[in-house]
Amino acid sequence: MMNFDSAFIAGSPTGIRRTRRRCLCMGSAQFEDGAKVRVRSSVIMYHIPSKRGEEVDAKGLEGEVQKTTLERDGIPLTLNRPVLVKFTKPRFSGHFAEDELEPL
């Protein structure tokens, strides 16, 4: 569910000066930077350096949260996959949604 806030201007072609989106479902900070996590759902990735071009299912891989991006410059963001996770074996990083991960 999304909540939209808009500021309207008279005389502009669209009538909208600025639109900010706020996603109510992503407001939690369930995964802090440095937390250990496991991928709990099937996520197919193609960018793993040791298996370039092959599809790899990340389900079951364990890694560490590098960064969770929920806002920028005080403005809430609506990213599809805001949690950046770094894996050691195989060595790569990937972006995930909060519901694709579980804490360890």
XYZ file of N, CA and C in Angstrom:
312
model
N 0.842 -1.166 0.000
C 0.000 0.000 0.000
C 0.891 1.234 0.000
N 0.638 2.179 -0.907
C 1.443 3.395 -0.971
C 0.602 4.595 -0.582
N 1.271 5.580 -0.021
C 0.646 6.825 0.348
C 1.334 7.920 -0.454
N 0.597 8.743 -1.173
C 1.189 9.785 -1.999
C 0.887 11.148 -1.402
N 1.933 11.976 -1.282
C 1.787 13.359 -0.863
C 2.149 14.237 -2.051
N 1.320 15.210 -2.376
C 1.602 16.074 -3.521
C 1.387 17.526 -3.144
N 2.197 18.385 -3.720
C 2.029 19.826 -3.569
C 1.626 20.360 -4.939
N 0.476 21.040 -5.038
C -0.024 21.522 -6.316
C 0.306 22.992 -6.520
N 0.526 23.368 -7.798
C 0.831 24.746 -8.172
C -0.174 25.189 -9.232
N -0.749 26.342 -9.051
C -1.627 26.878 -10.075
C -0.761 27.414 -11.213
N -1.130 27.138 -12.450
C -0.406 27.676 -13.601
C 0.643 26.736 -14.182
N 1.001 25.681 -13.505
C 1.969 24.752 -14.103
C 1.223 23.817 -15.051
N 1.896 23.299 -16.089
C 1.207 22.464 -17.072
C 0.534 21.232 -16.450
N 1.157 20.645 -15.466
C 0.571 19.450 -14.862
C -0.180 19.761 -13.582
N 0.068 20.928 -13.004
C -0.560 21.276 -11.746
C 0.167 20.691 -10.549
N 1.251 19.941 -10.798
C 1.991 19.313 -9.708
C 3.418 19.832 -9.700
N 3.835 20.374 -8.590
C 5.195 20.867 -8.441
C 6.121 19.749 -7.992
N 5.722 19.016 -7.038
C 6.587 17.983 -6.473
C 5.712 16.863 -5.938
N 6.139 15.650 -6.167
C 5.427 14.493 -5.630
C 6.411 13.658 -4.832
N 6.032 13.327 -3.620
C 6.856 12.438 -2.795
C 6.061 11.187 -2.513
N 6.712 10.040 -2.663
C 6.058 8.772 -2.381
C 6.580 8.229 -1.066
N 5.692 7.639 -0.329
C 6.080 7.019 0.927
C 5.466 5.627 0.951
N 6.288 4.608 1.002
C 5.794 3.235 1.041
C 5.690 2.822 2.501
N 4.491 2.575 2.961
C 4.272 2.271 4.364
C 4.826 0.905 4.758
N 4.924 -0.033 3.785
C 5.369 -1.379 4.117
C 6.882 -1.465 4.295
N 7.649 -0.466 3.842
C 9.099 -0.549 3.905
C 9.682 0.338 4.994
N 8.871 0.816 5.899
C 9.358 1.718 6.914
C 10.134 1.042 8.028
N 10.159 -0.269 8.057
C 10.847 -0.962 9.140
C 12.336 -1.033 8.861
N 13.107 -1.013 9.916
C 14.554 -1.179 9.804
C 14.904 -2.535 10.398
N 14.317 -3.581 9.825
C 14.483 -4.922 10.347
C 15.924 -5.389 10.224
N 16.617 -4.960 9.182
C 17.979 -5.406 8.935
C 18.948 -4.240 9.095
N 19.662 -4.237 10.208
C 20.663 -3.212 10.465
C 21.926 -3.528 9.680
N 22.745 -2.515 9.409
C 24.016 -2.720 8.733
C 24.886 -3.657 9.564
N 25.477 -4.652 8.921
C 26.330 -5.608 9.609
C 25.613 -6.847 10.107
N 24.286 -6.903 9.990
C 23.522 -8.061 10.457
C 23.752 -9.255 9.538
N 23.786 -10.441 10.098
C 23.919 -11.680 9.333
C 22.528 -12.113 8.882
N 22.399 -12.461 7.598
C 21.110 -12.845 7.035
C 21.260 -14.062 6.118
N 20.123 -14.698 5.849
C 20.060 -15.818 4.902
C 18.947 -15.516 3.910
N 19.165 -15.856 2.636
C 18.132 -15.684 1.614
C 17.135 -16.819 1.790
N 15.864 -16.486 2.044
C 14.879 -17.519 2.338
C 13.969 -17.851 1.160
N 13.952 -17.022 0.135
C 13.122 -17.327 -1.032
C 14.005 -17.489 -2.265
N 13.458 -18.085 -3.282
C 14.208 -18.331 -4.512
C 14.397 -17.016 -5.262
N 15.657 -16.614 -5.454
C 16.001 -15.395 -6.191
C 17.058 -15.794 -7.217
N 16.731 -15.674 -8.493
C 17.661 -16.042 -9.557
C 18.536 -14.834 -9.888
N 19.851 -15.051 -9.922
C 20.815 -13.986 -10.220
C 21.713 -14.431 -11.366
N 22.148 -13.448 -12.168
C 22.996 -13.728 -13.315
C 24.337 -13.006 -13.243
N 24.589 -12.230 -12.217
C 25.775 -11.368 -12.171
C 26.883 -11.878 -11.243
N 26.878 -13.144 -10.888
C 27.917 -13.684 -10.009
C 29.182 -13.904 -10.835
N 30.302 -13.255 -10.459
C 31.508 -13.282 -11.278
C 32.035 -14.680 -11.609
N 32.001 -15.617 -10.656
C 32.545 -16.948 -10.916
C 31.654 -17.783 -11.840
N 30.417 -17.365 -12.041
C 29.487 -18.095 -12.904
C 28.817 -17.143 -13.870
N 29.608 -16.310 -14.501
C 29.102 -15.253 -15.378
C 28.167 -15.812 -16.449
N 26.956 -15.246 -16.520
C 25.991 -15.631 -17.531
C 25.121 -16.816 -17.157
N 25.481 -17.555 -16.153
C 24.664 -18.693 -15.717
C 23.678 -18.217 -14.653
N 22.522 -18.856 -14.616
C 21.583 -18.482 -13.566
C 21.926 -19.234 -12.286
N 21.921 -18.484 -11.177
C 22.250 -19.038 -9.862
C 21.114 -18.680 -8.915
N 20.596 -19.668 -8.205
C 19.549 -19.429 -7.215
C 20.225 -19.074 -5.889
N 19.912 -17.906 -5.351
C 20.548 -17.426 -4.123
C 19.891 -17.985 -2.861
N 18.848 -18.792 -3.000
C 18.157 -19.330 -1.834
C 19.128 -20.135 -0.967
N 19.138 -19.821 0.334
C 19.997 -20.525 1.282
C 21.361 -19.893 1.497
N 21.760 -18.947 0.655
C 23.061 -18.295 0.846
C 23.012 -17.390 2.070
N 24.135 -17.319 2.801
C 24.233 -16.469 3.982
C 25.218 -15.353 3.714
N 24.882 -14.161 4.192
C 25.739 -13.004 3.988
C 25.542 -11.968 5.063
N 26.109 -10.791 4.819
C 26.069 -9.692 5.780
C 25.467 -8.466 5.113
N 24.554 -7.795 5.822
C 23.926 -6.584 5.293
C 24.960 -5.464 5.244
N 25.165 -4.910 4.050
C 26.073 -3.781 3.899
C 25.346 -2.461 4.111
N 24.115 -2.379 3.574
C 23.405 -1.108 3.613
C 21.920 -1.344 3.390
N 21.087 -0.595 4.100
C 19.644 -0.591 3.873
C 19.247 0.830 3.532
N 18.700 1.039 2.347
C 18.362 2.377 1.880
C 16.857 2.566 1.917
N 16.382 3.359 2.869
C 14.959 3.647 2.981
C 14.633 5.106 2.674
N 15.642 5.984 2.749
C 15.411 7.391 2.432
C 16.697 8.037 1.948
N 16.547 9.156 1.233
C 17.695 9.910 0.745
C 17.394 11.386 0.930
N 18.279 12.069 1.593
C 18.119 13.493 1.892
C 16.797 13.781 2.595
N 16.380 12.862 3.474
C 15.156 13.050 4.244
C 13.883 12.698 3.509
N 13.988 12.287 2.241
C 12.812 11.930 1.459
C 12.701 10.414 1.403
N 11.590 9.844 1.829
C 11.424 8.387 1.790
C 11.487 7.863 0.356
N 12.164 6.747 0.157
C 12.284 6.129 -1.158
C 11.418 4.882 -1.238
N 11.035 4.508 -2.447
C 10.245 3.297 -2.652
C 11.043 2.337 -3.531
N 12.156 1.868 -3.024
C 12.986 0.939 -3.772
C 12.372 -0.458 -3.743
N 12.518 -1.189 -4.831
C 12.016 -2.564 -4.873
C 12.830 -3.474 -3.973
N 14.141 -3.283 -3.959
C 15.045 -4.125 -3.159
C 16.039 -3.230 -2.422
N 15.660 -2.742 -1.246
C 16.482 -1.751 -0.550
C 17.644 -2.307 0.264
N 17.735 -3.631 0.440
C 18.755 -4.212 1.320
C 19.898 -4.763 0.471
N 21.106 -4.194 0.642
C 22.296 -4.654 -0.069
C 23.024 -5.654 0.818
N 23.205 -6.877 0.303
C 23.829 -7.956 1.069
C 25.119 -8.382 0.373
N 26.191 -8.549 1.165
C 27.480 -9.006 0.646
C 27.670 -10.463 1.052
N 27.985 -11.295 0.064
C 28.221 -12.718 0.297
C 29.709 -13.010 0.148
N 30.195 -14.025 0.868
C 31.618 -14.368 0.776
C 31.853 -15.583 -0.106
N 30.902 -16.501 -0.160
C 31.084 -17.679 -0.992
C 29.779 -18.021 -1.683
N 29.620 -17.788 -2.958
C 30.533 -17.110 -3.863
C 30.593 -15.619 -3.545
N 31.664 -14.973 -3.925
C 31.905 -13.578 -3.557
C 31.180 -12.640 -4.513
N 30.113 -12.008 -4.003
C 29.354 -11.021 -4.767
C 28.419 -10.280 -3.824
N 27.813 -9.219 -4.316
C 26.814 -8.452 -3.566
C 25.530 -8.426 -4.374
N 24.404 -8.370 -3.672
C 23.119 -8.309 -4.350
C 22.106 -7.533 -3.546
N 21.120 -6.975 -4.248
C 20.045 -6.221 -3.612
C 18.847 -7.142 -3.404
N 18.227 -7.051 -2.218
C 17.110 -7.912 -1.867
C 16.008 -7.112 -1.210
N 14.775 -7.632 -1.311
C 13.648 -7.085 -0.566
C 13.686 -7.684 0.836
N 13.076 -7.004 1.794
C 13.096 -7.478 3.176
C 12.423 -8.830 3.333
N 11.393 -9.108 2.528
C 10.690 -10.387 2.655
C 11.446 -11.561 2.029
N 12.548 -11.293 1.331
C 13.374 -12.351 0.740
C 14.481 -12.812 1.693
N 14.626 -12.136 2.835
C 15.710 -12.421 3.767
C 15.170 -12.818 5.140
N 15.996 -13.552 5.879
C 15.670 -13.857 7.274
C 16.920 -13.619 8.114
N 16.766 -13.063 9.307
C 17.932 -12.829 10.173
C 18.466 -14.131 10.740
N 19.765 -14.163 11.017
C 20.391 -15.342 11.629
C 20.649 -15.079 13.110
